[in-house]
Structures are given as C-alpha cells and as structure tokens.
Short mmCIF file of C-alpha atoms and ligand atoms in Angstrom, two decimals:
data_model
loop_
_atom_site.label_atom_id
_atom_site.label_comp_id
_atom_site.label_asym_id
_atom_site.label_seq_id
_atom_site.Cartn_x
_atom_site.Cartn_y
_atom_site.Cartn_z
CA MET J 1 28.77 3.65 -27.69
CA MET J 2 27.35 3.09 -24.51
CA ASP J 3 26.93 -0.78 -23.27
CA LEU J 4 22.85 -0.98 -22.40
CA ALA J 5 23.05 -4.51 -21.23
CA LEU J 6 26.08 -3.59 -18.57
CA THR J 7 23.89 -0.03 -18.07
CA LYS J 8 21.15 -2.16 -16.73
CA LEU J 9 23.36 -4.26 -14.94
CA THR J 10 25.02 -1.50 -13.12
CA GLN J 11 21.45 0.02 -12.35
CA LEU J 12 20.11 -3.12 -10.89
CA ALA J 13 23.42 -3.58 -8.32
CA PHE J 14 23.40 0.10 -7.10
CA GLY J 15 19.54 0.58 -7.24
CA TYR J 16 19.70 0.27 -3.69
CA TRP J 17 22.22 3.35 -2.92
CA GLN J 18 19.10 5.61 -4.06
CA SER J 19 16.79 4.01 -2.09
CA GLN J 20 18.82 4.32 1.29
CA THR J 21 19.63 7.64 0.16
CA LEU J 22 15.71 8.57 0.11
CA PHE J 23 15.49 6.68 3.23
CA ALA J 24 18.13 8.20 5.37
CA LEU J 25 17.18 11.72 4.38
CA THR J 26 13.94 10.71 5.32
CA GLN J 27 14.33 9.59 8.43
CA ILE J 28 16.59 11.93 9.54
CA GLY J 29 14.02 14.47 8.54
CA ILE J 30 15.79 16.72 6.60
CA PHE J 31 13.10 17.35 4.09
CA GLU J 32 11.02 18.96 6.90
CA ALA J 33 14.18 20.86 8.74
CA VAL J 34 14.84 22.56 5.10
CA ALA J 35 10.87 22.94 4.43
CA ASP J 36 10.55 26.38 5.45
CA GLN J 37 14.29 28.42 4.65
CA PRO J 38 17.37 26.72 3.41
CA ARG J 39 20.10 25.47 5.50
CA THR J 40 23.49 24.98 5.45
CA GLY J 41 25.41 21.31 5.90
CA PHE J 42 26.83 22.45 9.24
CA ASP J 43 23.62 23.84 10.66
CA LEU J 44 21.72 20.62 9.68
CA ALA J 45 24.38 18.61 11.16
CA GLN J 46 24.37 20.88 14.82
CA GLU J 47 20.67 20.57 14.82
CA LEU J 48 19.88 17.10 13.88
CA GLN J 49 23.48 15.65 16.04
CA LEU J 50 24.42 14.18 12.89
CA ASP J 51 28.24 13.49 11.49
CA GLU J 52 29.23 16.72 9.46
CA MET J 53 31.25 14.66 7.06
CA ALA J 54 28.74 11.83 6.43
CA ALA J 55 25.56 14.20 6.45
CA SER J 56 27.66 16.45 3.83
CA ALA J 57 27.66 13.31 1.71
CA LEU J 58 24.15 12.59 1.97
CA LEU J 59 23.14 16.06 1.05
CA ARG J 60 24.80 16.15 -1.51
CA ALA J 61 23.68 12.44 -2.77
CA GLY J 62 20.15 13.90 -2.26
CA VAL J 63 21.41 16.74 -4.83
CA THR J 64 22.27 14.10 -7.27
CA LEU J 65 19.37 11.97 -7.34
CA GLY J 66 16.94 15.15 -7.68
CA LEU J 67 15.72 15.31 -3.95
CA LEU J 68 17.46 18.27 -2.62
CA ARG J 69 18.62 21.50 -4.31
CA GLU J 70 21.96 23.60 -3.34
CA GLN J 71 22.78 26.83 -3.74
CA GLU J 72 26.11 28.82 -2.51
CA GLY J 73 26.37 25.67 0.47
CA GLU J 74 23.04 26.21 1.55
CA TYR J 75 20.46 23.26 1.14
CA GLY J 76 16.72 23.37 0.19
CA ASN J 77 14.02 20.82 -0.96
CA SER J 78 13.56 20.21 -4.79
CA GLU J 79 10.15 20.49 -6.18
CA LEU J 80 9.90 16.84 -5.92
CA ALA J 81 10.52 16.59 -2.27
CA THR J 82 8.22 19.89 -1.37
CA ARG J 83 5.60 18.27 -3.35
CA PHE J 84 5.97 14.51 -1.87
CA LEU J 85 8.29 14.60 1.28
CA THR J 86 6.52 17.66 3.20
CA SER J 87 3.87 17.77 5.98
CA SER J 88 2.19 20.27 4.52
CA SER J 89 1.64 19.14 0.94
CA GLN J 90 -1.49 17.90 0.28
CA GLU J 91 0.16 14.85 -1.68
CA ASP J 92 2.54 14.50 1.14
CA LEU J 93 4.07 10.55 0.95
CA THR J 94 6.59 10.46 4.03
CA GLU J 95 4.39 8.02 6.09
CA TRP J 96 4.89 5.93 2.84
CA VAL J 97 8.48 6.17 2.19
CA ARG J 98 9.23 5.40 6.09
CA THR J 99 7.20 1.85 5.54
CA MET J 100 9.20 1.19 2.33
CA SER J 101 12.61 1.70 4.67
CA GLN J 102 11.23 -0.62 6.91
CA TRP J 103 10.96 -3.54 4.74
CA VAL J 104 14.35 -3.08 3.58
CA SER J 105 15.17 -5.53 6.33
CA PRO J 106 12.83 -8.18 5.73
CA TRP J 107 13.91 -8.09 1.72
CA MET J 108 17.25 -8.49 3.05
CA ARG J 109 17.00 -11.92 4.10
CA LEU J 110 14.93 -12.79 0.77
CA GLU J 111 17.97 -15.40 -0.45
CA GLN J 112 17.37 -17.26 3.16
CA VAL J 113 13.55 -17.16 2.34
CA VAL J 114 14.33 -18.49 -0.94
CA ARG J 115 16.41 -21.25 0.62
CA GLY J 116 13.73 -22.05 3.03
CA GLU J 117 13.96 -20.08 6.03
CA ALA J 118 10.78 -18.74 7.33
CA PRO J 119 10.25 -14.96 6.43
CA LYS J 120 10.50 -12.89 9.46
CA GLY J 121 8.48 -9.86 7.74
CA LEU J 122 5.81 -7.85 8.69
CA GLU J 123 3.99 -11.19 9.94
CA GLN J 124 6.02 -10.07 13.49
CA ALA J 125 4.79 -6.49 12.89
CA ARG J 126 1.26 -7.35 12.66
CA LEU J 127 0.95 -9.35 15.58
CA SER J 128 3.23 -7.03 17.60
CA LYS J 129 2.19 -4.47 19.54
CA ASN J 130 4.05 -1.70 17.94
CA SER J 131 1.32 0.99 17.93
CA SER J 132 3.55 3.38 15.98
CA ASP J 133 4.49 0.60 13.37
CA GLU J 134 1.09 -0.30 12.83
CA ARG J 135 -0.19 3.44 12.23
CA ARG J 136 2.17 4.35 10.14
CA PHE J 137 2.08 1.26 7.81
CA ILE J 138 -2.11 2.41 7.71
CA LEU J 139 -1.37 5.66 6.97
CA ALA J 140 1.45 4.97 4.81
CA MET J 141 -1.18 2.55 2.75
CA HIS J 142 -3.40 5.18 2.94
CA GLN J 143 -1.38 7.77 1.40
CA PHE J 144 -0.35 6.08 -1.48
CA ALA J 145 -3.58 4.69 -2.21
CA ARG J 146 -5.58 7.45 -2.00
CA ARG J 147 -4.49 9.11 -4.78
CA THR J 148 -6.01 6.69 -7.31
CA SER J 149 -8.60 5.67 -5.34
CA ASP J 150 -11.11 8.06 -7.24
CA ARG J 151 -10.04 6.44 -10.34
CA VAL J 152 -11.09 2.62 -9.04
CA SER J 153 -14.02 4.05 -7.71
CA GLU J 154 -15.19 5.64 -11.40
CA ALA J 155 -15.27 1.85 -12.61
CA LEU J 156 -17.74 0.49 -10.25
CA ASP J 157 -21.12 1.20 -10.51
CA LEU J 158 -22.81 0.77 -7.17
CA SER J 159 -25.70 3.02 -7.67
CA ASP J 160 -28.09 0.56 -6.19
CA ALA J 161 -26.15 -0.80 -3.49
CA ARG J 162 -26.74 0.46 -0.30
CA VAL J 163 -24.51 -1.96 2.36
CA LEU J 164 -20.79 -2.19 1.64
CA ALA J 165 -18.06 -4.83 3.86
CA ASP J 166 -14.81 -3.45 3.35
CA ILE J 167 -12.71 -6.30 4.46
CA GLY J 168 -9.42 -5.41 5.69
CA GLY J 169 -10.15 -1.37 4.40
CA GLY J 170 -7.50 -0.31 6.41
CA ALA J 171 -7.41 3.34 6.71
CA GLY J 172 -11.02 3.69 5.09
CA THR J 173 -9.36 4.78 1.98
CA TYR J 174 -11.58 3.01 -0.91
CA SER J 175 -14.84 3.49 1.42
CA ILE J 176 -14.47 7.25 1.57
CA SER J 177 -14.18 7.50 -2.00
CA LEU J 178 -16.73 5.28 -2.64
CA CYS J 179 -19.12 7.04 -0.43
CA ARG J 180 -18.35 10.40 -1.46
CA ARG J 181 -19.58 9.03 -4.78
CA TYR J 182 -22.43 7.22 -4.00
CA PRO J 183 -24.09 9.02 -0.98
CA PHE J 184 -26.75 6.36 -0.08
CA LEU J 185 -24.00 3.85 0.23
CA LYS J 186 -23.33 2.76 4.12
CA SER J 187 -19.39 1.24 4.44
CA GLN J 188 -18.37 -0.76 7.49
CA ILE J 189 -14.75 -1.53 7.56
CA LEU J 190 -13.81 -4.87 9.46
CA ASP J 191 -10.23 -4.89 10.15
CA ARG J 192 -7.89 -5.56 13.03
CA PRO J 193 -9.09 -3.87 16.41
CA SER J 194 -6.01 -1.84 16.53
CA VAL J 195 -6.72 -0.28 13.15
CA LEU J 196 -10.31 0.99 13.73
CA PRO J 197 -9.36 4.16 15.86
CA ILE J 198 -6.63 5.20 12.81
CA ALA J 199 -9.76 4.35 10.30
CA GLU J 200 -12.37 6.36 12.69
CA GLU J 201 -9.83 9.42 12.70
CA VAL J 202 -9.41 9.26 8.99
CA ILE J 203 -12.91 8.93 8.26
CA ALA J 204 -13.76 11.55 10.58
CA GLU J 205 -11.50 14.14 8.66
CA ALA J 206 -13.13 12.78 5.68
CA GLY J 207 -16.29 14.00 7.45
CA LEU J 208 -18.12 10.74 6.29
CA LYS J 209 -18.72 9.65 9.70
CA ASP J 210 -22.52 8.98 9.24
CA SER J 211 -21.74 6.93 6.31
CA ILE J 212 -18.57 4.66 7.25
CA SER J 213 -18.58 2.72 10.60
CA THR J 214 -16.22 0.11 12.08
CA SER J 215 -15.79 -3.18 13.59
CA ALA J 216 -13.08 -5.34 14.26
CA CYS J 217 -12.69 -8.87 12.50
CA ASP J 218 -10.10 -11.11 12.13
CA TYR J 219 -10.77 -11.84 8.12
CA ARG J 220 -9.25 -15.30 8.27
CA PHE J 221 -12.29 -17.11 10.35
CA ASP J 222 -15.02 -14.20 11.04
CA SER J 223 -18.12 -13.97 9.29
CA PHE J 224 -18.59 -10.54 6.60
CA GLY J 225 -22.47 -9.91 7.94
CA ASP J 226 -25.51 -10.59 6.24
CA GLN J 227 -27.41 -9.46 3.09
CA VAL J 228 -24.45 -7.73 2.40
CA ASP J 229 -25.11 -5.66 -1.18
CA VAL J 230 -20.97 -5.59 -1.85
CA VAL J 231 -17.95 -7.10 -0.26
CA LEU J 232 -15.41 -5.17 -1.12
CA MET J 233 -11.37 -6.63 -0.49
CA SER J 234 -8.51 -5.01 -1.61
CA ASN J 235 -4.79 -5.14 -1.16
CA VAL J 236 -5.36 -7.87 1.09
CA LEU J 237 -5.34 -11.43 -0.75
CA HIS J 238 -1.56 -11.40 -1.45
CA GLN J 239 -1.18 -10.96 2.49
CA GLU J 240 -2.59 -14.60 2.66
CA SER J 241 -2.19 -18.03 2.01
CA ARG J 242 -4.51 -19.45 -0.77
CA GLN J 243 -6.75 -21.59 1.70
CA VAL J 244 -6.52 -18.41 3.76
CA GLY J 245 -8.05 -17.01 0.43
CA ARG J 246 -10.38 -19.39 -0.68
CA SER J 247 -11.92 -19.19 2.72
CA MET J 248 -12.45 -15.65 2.71
CA VAL J 249 -13.83 -15.88 -1.13
CA GLN J 250 -16.55 -18.23 0.51
CA ARG J 251 -17.44 -16.25 3.29
CA ALA J 252 -18.23 -12.86 1.53
CA ARG J 253 -20.72 -15.03 -0.83
CA ASP J 254 -22.15 -16.21 2.35
CA ALA J 255 -22.47 -12.57 3.61
CA LEU J 256 -23.88 -11.57 0.11
CA ARG J 257 -27.35 -11.29 -0.64
CA ALA J 258 -28.38 -13.00 -3.96
CA GLY J 259 -27.50 -10.77 -6.56
CA GLY J 260 -24.54 -8.85 -4.57
CA ALA J 261 -21.73 -8.20 -6.11
CA MET J 262 -17.86 -9.27 -4.93
CA VAL J 263 -15.11 -6.99 -5.69
CA ILE J 264 -11.20 -7.82 -5.55
CA HIS J 265 -8.75 -5.57 -6.03
CA GLY J 266 -5.10 -5.59 -6.16
CA HIS J 267 -1.85 -5.57 -7.95
CA PHE J 268 -2.26 -9.04 -9.65
CA LEU J 269 -0.01 -10.43 -12.45
CA ASP J 270 -1.02 -11.11 -15.88
CA ASN J 271 -1.54 -14.71 -17.25
CA ASP J 272 1.98 -14.90 -17.95
CA HIS J 273 3.04 -14.61 -14.62
CA VAL J 274 6.05 -12.33 -15.21
CA ARG J 275 3.84 -8.70 -16.05
CA PRO J 276 3.70 -6.24 -15.04
CA THR J 277 7.02 -5.66 -13.46
CA PHE J 278 5.34 -3.91 -10.13
CA SER J 279 2.93 -7.00 -9.77
CA VAL J 280 5.60 -9.56 -10.18
CA LEU J 281 8.14 -7.54 -7.79
CA GLN J 282 5.05 -7.12 -5.34
CA ASP J 283 4.77 -10.89 -5.39
CA LEU J 284 7.82 -11.52 -4.52
CA SER J 285 7.81 -8.85 -1.42
CA ALA J 286 4.26 -10.88 -0.25
CA THR J 287 6.46 -13.82 -0.34
CA ILE J 288 9.10 -12.50 2.10
CA LEU J 289 6.75 -10.37 4.31
CA TRP J 290 3.85 -12.57 4.93
CA GLN J 291 4.04 -16.12 5.38
CA GLY J 292 1.91 -18.14 2.92
CA GLY J 293 1.48 -14.83 1.19
CA GLY J 294 1.48 -14.07 -2.54
CA ASN J 295 0.16 -12.84 -5.68
CA TYR J 296 -2.41 -14.10 -7.64
CA THR J 297 -2.89 -13.63 -11.48
CA VAL J 298 -6.33 -12.04 -12.82
CA GLY J 299 -7.05 -15.63 -14.09
CA GLU J 300 -6.36 -17.15 -10.96
CA VAL J 301 -8.63 -14.67 -8.77
CA GLU J 302 -11.43 -15.31 -11.65
CA LYS J 303 -11.19 -19.19 -11.57
CA LEU J 304 -11.82 -18.75 -7.57
CA LEU J 305 -14.76 -16.43 -8.07
CA GLU J 306 -16.52 -19.09 -10.60
CA ALA J 307 -15.05 -21.95 -8.17
CA GLU J 308 -17.38 -20.34 -5.58
CA GLY J 309 -20.26 -19.88 -7.24
CA PHE J 310 -19.82 -16.23 -8.23
CA ASP J 311 -21.55 -15.92 -12.06
CA ASP J 312 -21.00 -12.75 -14.49
CA VAL J 313 -17.08 -12.63 -13.35
CA ARG J 314 -15.20 -10.16 -15.15
CA SER J 315 -11.61 -8.07 -14.92
CA GLU J 316 -10.72 -4.44 -15.40
CA ARG J 317 -7.82 -3.01 -15.37
CA ILE J 318 -7.12 0.35 -13.58
CA PRO J 319 -4.36 2.03 -15.94
CA GLU J 320 -3.93 4.85 -12.92
CA SER J 321 -3.33 2.42 -10.13
CA ALA J 322 -1.85 -0.24 -12.22
CA THR J 323 -4.48 -2.46 -10.20
CA THR J 324 -6.85 -4.61 -11.66
CA LEU J 325 -10.62 -5.09 -9.97
CA CYS J 326 -12.13 -8.61 -10.27
CA ARG J 327 -15.70 -8.64 -10.08
CA GLY J 328 -18.46 -11.56 -9.75
CA ARG J 329 -22.08 -11.70 -8.83
CA ARG J 330 -23.37 -14.07 -6.06
CA ALA J 331 -25.65 -16.06 -8.15
C1 LIG E 1 -2.65 -3.35 2.47
S1 LIG E 1 -3.63 -3.25 3.71
C2 LIG E 1 -4.82 -2.62 2.57
C3 LIG E 1 -6.03 -1.47 2.93
C4 LIG E 1 -7.25 -1.00 2.16
N1 LIG E 1 -7.89 -2.29 1.93
C5 LIG E 1 -6.58 -0.50 0.67
O1 LIG E 1 -6.55 -1.57 -0.35
O2 LIG E 1 -5.84 0.39 0.65
C6 LIG E 1 -3.67 -4.72 4.43
C7 LIG E 1 -5.18 -4.69 5.45
O3 LIG E 1 -5.55 -5.87 6.09
C8 LIG E 1 -5.70 -5.92 7.36
N2 LIG E 1 -5.57 -6.72 8.03
C9 LIG E 1 -4.38 -7.62 8.11
N3 LIG E 1 -4.69 -8.90 8.54
C10 LIG E 1 -5.98 -8.79 8.80
C11 LIG E 1 -6.57 -9.73 9.70
N4 LIG E 1 -6.49 -10.81 10.00
N5 LIG E 1 -8.13 -9.54 9.48
C12 LIG E 1 -8.55 -7.94 9.78
N6 LIG E 1 -8.01 -7.57 8.68
C13 LIG E 1 -6.27 -7.75 8.69
C14 LIG E 1 -4.43 -4.88 7.96
O4 LIG E 1 -4.89 -4.15 8.65
C15 LIG E 1 -4.76 -3.73 6.81
O5 LIG E 1 -5.33 -2.67 7.07
#
C-alpha cells in the first residue's frame, strides 16, 4: 500500500526539481525553439550552444513533466507549453515564469532571513536601475493578473464613479478591465516613474489612451489626489510594512471625496492565518522579498479600514483569482 505521508514528504523535498526544470527550459528558450517544428536534442544543443548530454537529460525531464512531447527522437511542445509558454499564444505566461525563476535566489535565503538576516530580495531589484528586470516583473504581473482581472471588476459596481486612482497600478491590468467595463470611468495609474512607459505601452495596445493616464508617485509618501471617487490598491500592501500600509490608507482617505470608495485587493489570509495555502506562502515570500513586507488577514484589512474612518466595510472572495476584495466607504 502506498505510504501517503512519505509521498507527501518526498513531494515537498523534491518540489524544486520540477520548478528548476521548468525554469531552465524557459530560460534557455526551448519552448520557442520547438514552437514551429519538432527538433532533435542534437539540433537544439547545437543551435542553443548547450552541453548535449545535459540538454538531453533536461529535455527528457521536460517530457516526464508534461511540458514537452517526444516522438522518434524529436522534441515538440506539449499542449500545456503551447498554451502557456510560447510567445504566439494569447495566454503566454513566459515572462511570469521567468520572474518566478528570479525569485529562487532570494528564496534560497529563507533560513537566513528567519534567523534574523536582512532579506536581499527584490528590494534591491526595486531600487536598481536594471530596466529589463523591471520590465519583466511588471509584464509578468500583467500576464498573470489579466487572466482573472475581469472577474474582479465584475464584483465591483463602479457605475457612478468617474475618477479612479490606481495605486501601484503596474501595467494597468485592473484599470484596463475596469475602464472597459465602465466607459465613463477615467483612471490614473500612480506608480514609480520607470514603470509608467511600460504601462503606457500596455494601455495603448488595449486602445484605452483616452481613459487611462499615468503619473509618477512614490506611494510611500506622496498624495493620491483630491476628490477622487475610487482608490484602488491591488496587490501592493503585502510589499510594505504595516506602518507604510497605514499611511497609504490614510492618504487614500484624504484623496477620496465623501462617500468615495476604497478598494483593497490581494491574496489576503483567512483570519486563522493558515489558509488559503497560496496566501500563506505569499506571506512567506513577501517576508523574503520585501523588507518589512507581509500579508494581511482579511480581518486586519477590515480593521485598518474601520480605524481610518471608513464605513460600510466588507470583503468578498473572488474564487477565480483566489483573491479577496476588501471595501470601505469614506464617511
Ligand atoms: C505586484 S505589482 C501590482 C500591480 C497591479 N496593481 C496588480 O494588481 O496587478 C506591485 C506594483 O507596486 C509598484 N510599486 C512598488 N513600490 C512602489 C512605490 N514606492 N511607489 C509606487 N509604486 C510602487 C510596482 O512598481 C508594481 O507596479
């Protein structure tokens, strides 16, 4: 009989073998290289300047994991890879997978961080001038979030709103979805100066240049505007300390008109702190990646809103994205 407890332990211990196989195949560009026609291991090794034996082991691991297919010595993409890991697919998640592979190095320091050493994660990347890493991160978040952004928008009734401030709005994923749904809504993305050209590119591609503008902002200190109808903070609070989070909510309140809506969206924890699994692991990830960062429980977000003078505070889980929308109205 199968020992389920041992199976669980071995899955946990070997888990990174699978991730690393996916990351290596993606970073080396195997999925793109075989997108048009299947190739032999020898051809791929020649073209991509790989060690032939190691490449062969990697390709076979890709087959075992359901990422590649092999027929008569030629490798092609599986359905999963064709759908998610090739640039011609509408559902391409390559940038997102590449970003996940960059998080391996900060995650390797989990033990040291827990022992009290400072995280050396994306905090540095965030402050660095490495624009290709930045572009990758912003597009990665967009690739992933756009899959479910319409489900999040559907849960928000903004039919009376005209002005939205999207704090740390990134590529504009949620502004795009909301402005498509509410044609009278104008959104302003407030993000770091280096992110704005990336957002502008994505907004232009979406044909929403007249509805969505961008403005440079350091959300840790700057004002979020005046007489705004809605302030959206999506997937940002976990990157900051509690102190910064409180200040952000206070400045959101100051920016809103009376009766305006505050919307906080993210992978919040259940109030028992141990569910859902992704949110719990994202909490750990934020601890490693962002100095002072960490996830909130839904109850903590609600208390924060109430403490800062919002009423009609409520929360709603969005099953498709496994996220939660917490809302309050400026009294
Ligand atoms: C995880 S992404 C979330 C993007 C988008 N809101 C979403 O939900 O998909 C975090 C965003 O916060 C922005 N950000 C980080 N630090 C910031 C700061 N100090 N001021 C303004 N934006 C910041 C990043 O540039 C990035 O766009």
